GROMACS .gro file of N, CA and C in nm:
model
  459
    1MET      N    1  20.381  14.977  -0.497
    1MET     CA    2  20.393  15.086  -0.403
    1MET      C    3  20.465  15.191  -0.431
    2ILE      N    4  20.576  15.195  -0.527
    2ILE     CA    5  20.662  15.308  -0.534
    2ILE      C    6  20.564  15.384  -0.631
    3ARG      N    7  20.494  15.331  -0.750
    3ARG     CA    8  20.408  15.409  -0.820
    3ARG      C    9  20.331  15.518  -0.736
    4GLU      N   10  20.272  15.467  -0.632
    4GLU     CA   11  20.206  15.567  -0.554
    4GLU      C   12  20.278  15.659  -0.459
    5VAL      N   13  20.384  15.591  -0.386
    5VAL     CA   14  20.452  15.671  -0.303
    5VAL      C   15  20.511  15.798  -0.361
    6LEU      N   16  20.602  15.748  -0.473
    6LEU     CA   17  20.676  15.854  -0.557
    6LEU      C   18  20.634  15.985  -0.586
    7PRO      N   19  20.494  15.975  -0.636
    7PRO     CA   20  20.416  16.095  -0.667
    7PRO      C   21  20.386  16.199  -0.543
    8TRP      N   22  20.351  16.107  -0.450
    8TRP     CA   23  20.336  16.184  -0.330
    8TRP      C   24  20.439  16.253  -0.249
    9TRP      N   25  20.556  16.166  -0.260
    9TRP     CA   26  20.686  16.247  -0.213
    9TRP      C   27  20.726  16.357  -0.306
   10LEU      N   28  20.701  16.345  -0.461
   10LEU     CA   29  20.764  16.445  -0.526
   10LEU      C   30  20.670  16.583  -0.501
   11GLY      N   31  20.544  16.545  -0.473
   11GLY     CA   32  20.438  16.671  -0.470
   11GLY      C   33  20.447  16.711  -0.331
   12LEU      N   34  20.459  16.656  -0.226
   12LEU     CA   35  20.503  16.710  -0.090
   12LEU      C   36  20.631  16.774  -0.074
   13THR      N   37  20.737  16.727  -0.141
   13THR     CA   38  20.849  16.792  -0.140
   13THR      C   39  20.846  16.928  -0.222
   14GLY      N   40  20.789  16.922  -0.334
   14GLY     CA   41  20.746  17.063  -0.412
   14GLY      C   42  20.664  17.135  -0.336
   15LEU      N   43  20.566  17.107  -0.257
   15LEU     CA   44  20.485  17.190  -0.176
   15LEU      C   45  20.561  17.257  -0.076
   16TRP      N   46  20.661  17.209  -0.008
   16TRP     CA   47  20.764  17.247   0.082
   16TRP      C   48  20.848  17.339   0.029
   17VAL      N   49  20.897  17.315  -0.094
   17VAL     CA   50  20.992  17.404  -0.145
   17VAL      C   51  20.936  17.551  -0.208
   18LEU      N   52  20.784  17.532  -0.238
   18LEU     CA   53  20.729  17.637  -0.279
   18LEU      C   54  20.697  17.746  -0.167
   19THR      N   55  20.693  17.696  -0.053
   19THR     CA   56  20.664  17.797   0.057
   19THR      C   57  20.782  17.866   0.116
   20LEU      N   58  20.901  17.830   0.034
   20LEU     CA   59  21.028  17.889   0.086
   20LEU      C   60  21.044  18.031   0.012
   21SER      N   61  21.107  18.142   0.083
   21SER     CA   62  21.128  18.241   0.022
   21SER      C   63  21.253  18.255  -0.084
   22THR      N   64  21.364  18.176  -0.002
   22THR     CA   65  21.476  18.162  -0.079
   22THR      C   66  21.537  18.043  -0.065
   23PRO      N   67  21.512  17.941  -0.176
   23PRO     CA   68  21.538  17.798  -0.128
   23PRO      C   69  21.694  17.784  -0.122
   24SER      N   70  21.749  17.686  -0.012
   24SER     CA   71  21.876  17.650  -0.015
   24SER      C   72  21.897  17.502  -0.029
   25TRP      N   73  21.988  17.443  -0.052
   25TRP     CA   74  22.029  17.304  -0.055
   25TRP      C   75  21.978  17.239   0.094
   26PRO      N   76  22.018  17.298   0.204
   26PRO     CA   77  21.993  17.245   0.323
   26PRO      C   78  21.823  17.222   0.328
   27GLU      N   79  21.769  17.338   0.299
   27GLU     CA   80  21.616  17.330   0.296
   27GLU      C   81  21.545  17.224   0.212
   28ILE      N   82  21.595  17.232   0.095
   28ILE     CA   83  21.543  17.126  -0.009
   28ILE      C   84  21.588  16.980   0.015
   29THR      N   85  21.693  16.965   0.095
   29THR     CA   86  21.725  16.853   0.155
   29THR      C   87  21.621  16.798   0.266
   30ALA      N   88  21.607  16.895   0.354
   30ALA     CA   89  21.511  16.883   0.468
   30ALA      C   90  21.376  16.853   0.407
   31ALA      N   91  21.329  16.912   0.310
   31ALA     CA   92  21.184  16.911   0.254
   31ALA      C   93  21.195  16.748   0.188
   32ALA      N   94  21.287  16.700   0.121
   32ALA     CA   95  21.294  16.582   0.063
   32ALA      C   96  21.311  16.452   0.164
   33VAL      N   97  21.367  16.478   0.273
   33VAL     CA   98  21.374  16.391   0.412
   33VAL      C   99  21.234  16.368   0.476
   34ALA      N  100  21.177  16.482   0.502
   34ALA     CA  101  21.058  16.502   0.582
   34ALA      C  102  20.944  16.446   0.492
   35ALA      N  103  20.943  16.461   0.373
   35ALA     CA  104  20.847  16.406   0.288
   35ALA      C  105  20.827  16.280   0.266
   36VAL      N  106  20.924  16.177   0.291
   36VAL     CA  107  20.937  16.056   0.283
   36VAL      C  108  20.841  15.983   0.386
   37PRO      N  109  20.844  16.007   0.503
   37PRO     CA  110  20.731  15.942   0.579
   37PRO      C  111  20.604  15.987   0.585
   38CYS      N  112  20.569  16.094   0.514
   38CYS     CA  113  20.442  16.180   0.489
   38CYS      C  114  20.389  16.094   0.350
   39ALA      N  115  20.485  16.063   0.265
   39ALA     CA  116  20.430  15.990   0.135
   39ALA      C  117  20.377  15.866   0.175
   40PHE      N  118  20.440  15.795   0.251
   40PHE     CA  119  20.409  15.669   0.315
   40PHE      C  120  20.281  15.674   0.369
   41ALA      N  121  20.255  15.777   0.479
   41ALA     CA  122  20.149  15.790   0.540
   41ALA      C  123  20.023  15.803   0.469
   42ALA      N  124  20.055  15.904   0.363
   42ALA     CA  125  19.930  15.922   0.243
   42ALA      C  126  19.899  15.804   0.206
   43ARG      N  127  19.996  15.698   0.153
   43ARG     CA  128  19.941  15.575   0.095
   43ARG      C  129  19.869  15.472   0.220
   44ALA      N  130  19.899  15.473   0.346
   44ALA     CA  131  19.857  15.409   0.420
   44ALA      C  132  19.720  15.450   0.468
   45ALA      N  133  19.702  15.582   0.466
   45ALA     CA  134  19.574  15.667   0.460
   45ALA      C  135  19.472  15.604   0.366
   46ARG      N  136  19.528  15.609   0.229
   46ARG     CA  137  19.423  15.572   0.136
   46ARG      C  138  19.399  15.446   0.132
   47LYS      N  139  19.494  15.357   0.187
   47LYS     CA  140  19.451  15.210   0.183
   47LYS      C  141  19.356  15.200   0.308
   48ALA      N  142  19.343  15.277   0.411
   48ALA     CA  143  19.289  15.262   0.548
   48ALA      C  144  19.145  15.278   0.518
   49VAL      N  145  19.118  15.379   0.416
   49VAL     CA  146  18.982  15.436   0.386
   49VAL      C  147  18.933  15.345   0.251
   50GLY      N  148  19.000  15.281   0.187
   50GLY     CA  149  18.954  15.204   0.110
   50GLY      C  150  18.971  15.260  -0.038
   51GLY      N  151  19.037  15.378  -0.051
   51GLY     CA  152  19.033  15.458  -0.182
   51GLY      C  153  19.130  15.394  -0.273
   52ALA      N  154  19.064  15.415  -0.409
   52ALA     CA  155  19.160  15.353  -0.502
   52ALA      C  156  19.143  15.466  -0.636
   53TRP      N  157  19.204  15.549  -0.637
   53TRP     CA  158  19.207  15.661  -0.752
   53TRP      C  159  19.276  15.597  -0.865
   54ARG      N  160  19.208  15.624  -0.997
   54ARG     CA  161  19.282  15.595  -1.103
   54ARG      C  162  19.275  15.737  -1.199
   55PRO      N  163  19.358  15.823  -1.171
   55PRO     CA  164  19.352  15.947  -1.251
   55PRO      C  165  19.395  15.942  -1.383
   56ARG      N  166  19.367  16.017  -1.464
   56ARG     CA  167  19.394  16.019  -1.629
   56ARG      C  168  19.494  16.125  -1.636
   57PRO      N  169  19.594  16.116  -1.713
   57PRO     CA  170  19.691  16.183  -1.772
   57PRO      C  171  19.625  16.313  -1.834
   58SER      N  172  19.499  16.287  -1.908
   58SER     CA  173  19.431  16.418  -1.974
   58SER      C  174  19.386  16.517  -1.901
   59TRP      N  175  19.373  16.489  -1.769
   59TRP     CA  176  19.314  16.585  -1.674
   59TRP      C  177  19.411  16.668  -1.659
   60LEU      N  178  19.528  16.694  -1.681
   60LEU     CA  179  19.630  16.795  -1.634
   60LEU      C  180  19.625  16.930  -1.734
   61ARG      N  181  19.544  16.883  -1.836
   61ARG     CA  182  19.495  17.022  -1.929
   61ARG      C  183  19.407  17.101  -1.846
   62TRP      N  184  19.332  17.047  -1.754
   62TRP     CA  185  19.263  17.137  -1.658
   62TRP      C  186  19.332  17.257  -1.604
   63LEU      N  187  19.446  17.245  -1.551
   63LEU     CA  188  19.544  17.311  -1.503
   63LEU      C  189  19.578  17.441  -1.587
   64LEU      N  190  19.561  17.408  -1.728
   64LEU     CA  191  19.609  17.523  -1.804
   64LEU      C  192  19.499  17.638  -1.827
   65THR      N  193  19.368  17.602  -1.789
   65THR     CA  194  19.235  17.685  -1.795
   65THR      C  195  19.244  17.786  -1.653
   66ILE      N  196  19.321  17.748  -1.533
   66ILE     CA  197  19.307  17.810  -1.419
   66ILE      C  198  19.364  17.940  -1.432
   67PRO      N  199  19.479  17.992  -1.493
   67PRO     CA  200  19.524  18.122  -1.472
   67PRO      C  201  19.431  18.235  -1.523
   68GLY      N  202  19.405  18.193  -1.650
   68GLY     CA  203  19.321  18.299  -1.731
   68GLY      C  204  19.172  18.295  -1.666
   69THR      N  205  19.118  18.180  -1.645
   69THR     CA  206  18.991  18.194  -1.536
   69THR      C  207  19.006  18.268  -1.435
   70ALA      N  208  19.107  18.239  -1.347
   70ALA     CA  209  19.146  18.302  -1.211
   70ALA      C  210  19.149  18.449  -1.224
   71VAL      N  211  19.213  18.516  -1.306
   71VAL     CA  212  19.234  18.649  -1.327
   71VAL      C  213  19.084  18.709  -1.372
   72ARG      N  214  19.009  18.645  -1.473
   72ARG     CA  215  18.902  18.710  -1.530
   72ARG      C  216  18.798  18.699  -1.421
   73GLU      N  217  18.787  18.563  -1.331
   73GLU     CA  218  18.669  18.576  -1.243
   73GLU      C  219  18.714  18.652  -1.137
   74SER      N  220  18.826  18.685  -1.062
   74SER     CA  221  18.863  18.782  -0.973
   74SER      C  222  18.808  18.915  -1.001
   75VAL      N  223  18.826  18.985  -1.115
   75VAL     CA  224  18.767  19.083  -1.148
   75VAL      C  225  18.604  19.098  -1.132
   76SER      N  226  18.571  19.010  -1.206
   76SER     CA  227  18.423  18.988  -1.210
   76SER      C  228  18.354  18.993  -1.071
   77ALA      N  229  18.413  18.886  -0.995
   77ALA     CA  230  18.364  18.870  -0.861
   77ALA      C  231  18.379  18.973  -0.784
   78LEU      N  232  18.463  19.044  -0.772
   78LEU     CA  233  18.496  19.201  -0.678
   78LEU      C  234  18.370  19.272  -0.737
   79VAL      N  235  18.381  19.291  -0.879
   79VAL     CA  236  18.265  19.388  -0.918
   79VAL      C  237  18.115  19.341  -0.868
   80LYS      N  238  18.091  19.203  -0.880
   80LYS     CA  239  17.963  19.127  -0.845
   80LYS      C  240  17.938  19.160  -0.717
   81VAL      N  241  18.020  19.126  -0.593
   81VAL     CA  242  18.013  19.122  -0.464
   81VAL      C  243  17.983  19.279  -0.420
   82VAL      N  244  18.055  19.369  -0.503
   82VAL     CA  245  18.027  19.527  -0.442
   82VAL      C  246  17.902  19.564  -0.490
   83ARG      N  247  17.832  19.532  -0.611
   83ARG     CA  248  17.706  19.553  -0.662
   83ARG      C  249  17.585  19.470  -0.594
   84HIS      N  250  17.620  19.347  -0.578
   84HIS     CA  251  17.504  19.275  -0.517
   84HIS      C  252  17.576  19.190  -0.400
   85PRO      N  253  17.596  19.226  -0.274
   85PRO     CA  254  17.636  19.164  -0.197
   85PRO      C  255  17.585  19.014  -0.136
   86ARG      N  256  17.458  18.973  -0.170
   86ARG     CA  257  17.408  18.853  -0.176
   86ARG      C  258  17.398  18.783  -0.298
   87ALA      N  259  17.494  18.805  -0.407
   87ALA     CA  260  17.486  18.746  -0.516
   87ALA      C  261  17.521  18.599  -0.505
   88GLY      N  262  17.494  18.507  -0.613
   88GLY     CA  263  17.528  18.367  -0.629
   88GLY      C  264  17.419  18.271  -0.611
   89ARG      N  265  17.441  18.152  -0.657
   89ARG     CA  266  17.360  18.049  -0.652
   89ARG      C  267  17.430  17.925  -0.653
   90PHE      N  268  17.352  17.814  -0.633
   90PHE     CA  269  17.394  17.661  -0.612
   90PHE      C  270  17.374  17.598  -0.742
   91ASP      N  271  17.445  17.517  -0.788
   91ASP     CA  272  17.436  17.448  -0.905
   91ASP      C  273  17.508  17.318  -0.918
   92THR      N  274  17.478  17.236  -1.020
   92THR     CA  275  17.518  17.082  -1.012
   92THR      C  276  17.633  17.073  -1.133
   93VAL      N  277  17.722  17.025  -1.125
   93VAL     CA  278  17.838  16.990  -1.249
   93VAL      C  279  17.867  16.850  -1.251
   94GLY      N  280  17.771  16.787  -1.359
   94GLY     CA  281  17.781  16.646  -1.387
   94GLY      C  282  17.911  16.590  -1.418
   95LEU      N  283  17.937  16.491  -1.392
   95LEU     CA  284  18.068  16.455  -1.414
   95LEU      C  285  18.052  16.292  -1.502
   96PRO      N  286  18.109  16.261  -1.581
   96PRO     CA  287  18.100  16.153  -1.663
   96PRO      C  288  18.100  16.027  -1.594
   97ALA      N  289  18.036  15.943  -1.666
   97ALA     CA  290  18.015  15.802  -1.575
   97ALA      C  291  18.165  15.723  -1.613
   98GLU      N  292  18.223  15.687  -1.508
   98GLU     CA  293  18.347  15.594  -1.515
   98GLU      C  294  18.339  15.495  -1.419
   99PRO      N  295  18.426  15.410  -1.411
   99PRO     CA  296  18.469  15.339  -1.307
   99PRO      C  297  18.476  15.402  -1.181
  100ASP      N  298  18.434  15.350  -1.066
  100ASP     CA  299  18.442  15.396  -0.948
  100ASP      C  300  18.562  15.483  -0.901
  101ALA      N  301  18.708  15.391  -0.899
  101ALA     CA  302  18.817  15.457  -0.874
  101ALA      C  303  18.855  15.567  -0.983
  102VAL      N  304  18.809  15.582  -1.128
  102VAL     CA  305  18.853  15.694  -1.184
  102VAL      C  306  18.759  15.794  -1.136
  103HIS      N  307  18.625  15.782  -1.112
  103HIS     CA  308  18.530  15.884  -1.086
  103HIS      C  309  18.569  15.944  -0.951
  104ASP      N  310  18.622  15.836  -0.853
  104ASP     CA  311  18.652  15.915  -0.717
  104ASP      C  312  18.792  16.017  -0.729
  105ALA      N  313  18.888  15.975  -0.827
  105ALA     CA  314  18.982  16.066  -0.868
  105ALA      C  315  18.944  16.184  -0.930
  106ARG      N  316  18.843  16.167  -1.040
  106ARG     CA  317  18.786  16.275  -1.082
  106ARG      C  318  18.739  16.394  -1.012
  107ALA      N  319  18.636  16.328  -0.906
  107ALA     CA  320  18.578  16.389  -0.832
  107ALA      C  321  18.662  16.495  -0.712
  108ALA      N  322  18.787  16.443  -0.694
  108ALA     CA  323  18.861  16.483  -0.578
  108ALA      C  324  18.944  16.607  -0.649
  109LEU      N  325  18.987  16.565  -0.767
  109LEU     CA  326  19.088  16.636  -0.838
  109LEU      C  327  19.000  16.765  -0.906
  110ALA      N  328  18.891  16.742  -0.947
  110ALA     CA  329  18.825  16.842  -0.973
  110ALA      C  330  18.774  16.940  -0.874
  111ALA      N  331  18.721  16.911  -0.774
  111ALA     CA  332  18.746  16.998  -0.645
  111ALA      C  333  18.830  17.089  -0.631
  112ALA      N  334  18.946  17.042  -0.620
  112ALA     CA  335  19.058  17.114  -0.616
  112ALA      C  336  19.077  17.208  -0.737
  113VAL      N  337  19.067  17.185  -0.855
  113VAL     CA  338  19.105  17.243  -0.955
  113VAL      C  339  18.983  17.349  -0.954
  114VAL      N  340  18.853  17.326  -0.947
  114VAL     CA  341  18.750  17.424  -0.921
  114VAL      C  342  18.774  17.523  -0.843
  115GLY      N  343  18.828  17.480  -0.694
  115GLY     CA  344  18.841  17.569  -0.567
  115GLY      C  345  18.957  17.668  -0.608
  116CYS      N  346  19.044  17.674  -0.734
  116CYS     CA  347  19.141  17.750  -0.776
  116CYS      C  348  19.109  17.880  -0.824
  117THR      N  349  18.967  17.879  -0.853
  117THR     CA  350  18.911  18.005  -0.905
  117THR      C  351  18.812  18.060  -0.816
  118PRO      N  352  18.788  18.212  -0.832
  118PRO     CA  353  18.699  18.262  -0.726
  118PRO      C  354  18.576  18.270  -0.779
  119GLY      N  355  18.530  18.249  -0.884
  119GLY     CA  356  18.415  18.227  -0.930
  119GLY      C  357  18.300  18.116  -0.882
  120THR      N  358  18.373  18.003  -0.857
  120THR     CA  359  18.313  17.899  -0.815
  120THR      C  360  18.373  17.819  -0.705
  121MET      N  361  18.285  17.763  -0.617
  121MET     CA  362  18.339  17.690  -0.498
  121MET      C  363  18.259  17.553  -0.494
  122VAL      N  364  18.347  17.429  -0.475
  122VAL     CA  365  18.282  17.299  -0.438
  122VAL      C  366  18.220  17.310  -0.304
  123VAL      N  367  18.095  17.281  -0.301
  123VAL     CA  368  18.018  17.252  -0.192
  123VAL      C  369  18.013  17.113  -0.114
  124ALA      N  370  17.956  17.045  -0.215
  124ALA     CA  371  17.975  16.909  -0.190
  124ALA      C  372  18.004  16.803  -0.318
  125THR      N  373  18.068  16.673  -0.278
  125THR     CA  374  18.114  16.579  -0.377
  125THR      C  375  18.028  16.447  -0.349
  126PRO      N  376  18.000  16.355  -0.436
  126PRO     CA  377  17.935  16.234  -0.407
  126PRO      C  378  17.984  16.162  -0.309
  127GLU      N  379  17.946  16.112  -0.213
  127GLU     CA  380  18.001  16.043  -0.098
  127GLU      C  381  18.005  15.894  -0.106
  128ASN      N  382  17.934  15.819  -0.219
  128ASN     CA  383  17.957  15.695  -0.247
  128ASN      C  384  17.924  15.647  -0.398
  129PRO      N  385  17.973  15.558  -0.436
  129PRO     CA  386  17.983  15.518  -0.584
  129PRO      C  387  17.854  15.536  -0.638
  130SER      N  388  17.763  15.485  -0.547
  130SER     CA  389  17.616  15.472  -0.610
  130SER      C  390  17.518  15.616  -0.619
  131ALA      N  391  17.575  15.704  -0.557
  131ALA     CA  392  17.530  15.871  -0.564
  131ALA      C  393  17.535  15.922  -0.723
  132ASP      N  394  17.464  16.021  -0.712
  132ASP     CA  395  17.466  16.082  -0.855
  132ASP      C  396  17.627  16.134  -0.863
  133ARG      N  397  17.660  16.115  -0.998
  133ARG     CA  398  17.789  16.162  -1.046
  133ARG      C  399  17.804  16.316  -1.070
  134GLU      N  400  17.792  16.369  -0.963
  134GLU     CA  401  17.786  16.541  -0.986
  134GLU      C  402  17.828  16.617  -0.851
  135LEU      N  403  17.913  16.741  -0.871
  135LEU     CA  404  17.945  16.808  -0.776
  135LEU      C  405  17.858  16.918  -0.762
  136VAL      N  406  17.818  16.966  -0.641
  136VAL     CA  407  17.743  17.068  -0.589
  136VAL      C  408  17.848  17.183  -0.597
  137VAL      N  409  17.784  17.281  -0.669
  137VAL     CA  410  17.891  17.432  -0.658
  137VAL      C  411  17.813  17.538  -0.626
  138HIS      N  412  17.894  17.639  -0.556
  138HIS     CA  413  17.829  17.762  -0.534
  138HIS      C  414  17.888  17.838  -0.634
  139ARG      N  415  17.797  17.899  -0.729
  139ARG     CA  416  17.858  17.980  -0.856
  139ARG      C  417  17.836  18.150  -0.815
  140LEU      N  418  17.932  18.228  -0.808
  140LEU     CA  419  17.922  18.360  -0.798
  140LEU      C  420  17.901  18.435  -0.914
  141LEU      N  421  17.952  18.393  -1.019
  141LEU     CA  422  17.899  18.461  -1.149
  141LEU      C  423  17.824  18.407  -1.229
  142ASP      N  424  17.755  18.451  -1.327
  142ASP     CA  425  17.661  18.412  -1.439
  142ASP      C  426  17.761  18.358  -1.537
  143GLY      N  427  17.700  18.249  -1.633
  143GLY     CA  428  17.755  18.217  -1.747
  143GLY      C  429  17.851  18.077  -1.690
  144ASP      N  430  17.912  18.033  -1.769
  144ASP     CA  431  17.997  17.900  -1.768
  144ASP      C  432  18.147  17.945  -1.743
  145SER      N  433  18.203  17.847  -1.678
  145SER     CA  434  18.369  17.871  -1.646
  145SER      C  435  18.455  17.770  -1.727
  146ARG      N  436  18.554  17.818  -1.798
  146ARG     CA  437  18.643  17.713  -1.859
  146ARG      C  438  18.694  17.614  -1.790
  147VAL      N  439  18.704  17.633  -1.663
  147VAL     CA  440  18.762  17.514  -1.570
  147VAL      C  441  18.659  17.409  -1.568
  148LEU      N  442  18.514  17.445  -1.541
  148LEU     CA  443  18.379  17.375  -1.508
  148LEU      C  444  18.387  17.318  -1.632
  149ASP      N  445  18.390  17.371  -1.763
  149ASP     CA  446  18.403  17.308  -1.885
  149ASP      C  447  18.487  17.200  -1.908
  150GLU      N  448  18.589  17.219  -1.851
  150GLU     CA  449  18.711  17.091  -1.874
  150GLU      C  450  18.674  16.980  -1.794
  151VAL      N  451  18.634  17.032  -1.654
  151VAL     CA  452  18.619  16.903  -1.574
  151VAL      C  453  18.497  16.800  -1.618
  152ARG      N  454  18.400  16.903  -1.702
  152ARG     CA  455  18.284  16.806  -1.738
  152ARG      C  456  18.301  16.717  -1.843
  153ARG      N  457  18.422  16.732  -1.905
  153ARG     CA  458  18.464  16.657  -2.027
  153ARG      C  459  18.493  16.515  -1.999
   0.00000   0.00000   0.00000
């Protein structure tokens, strides 16, 4: 149980602290205290829907591609939208075959990471384990994205 609640608690506390303009100890303490029931609620919600994520530590490398890709795609997307207001296309991103719990985690985390860049938006993810192992995305820009390349591996 602690292996699941602790990451939620750390992440939720960190999220609260990131929203503070000038963090102080009382605010950080409030964040840590408020995150405890939320972390347990997140675990309960995951159990209620029968979710079983098995993320891989190697997926953290996806985060390294976000800053450069976000800057590059921001400029390209702005130029594209100004020149062609109806630009973009739908595409699919195949995900590797993995056990269901790993695939569910990959699909959810990939959707979050892909959504951090302006050139691509996840439109749909597989709703059940027997579905195709791919994300449906809307691509504003032509060519590939380093973030999508990482998620496909």
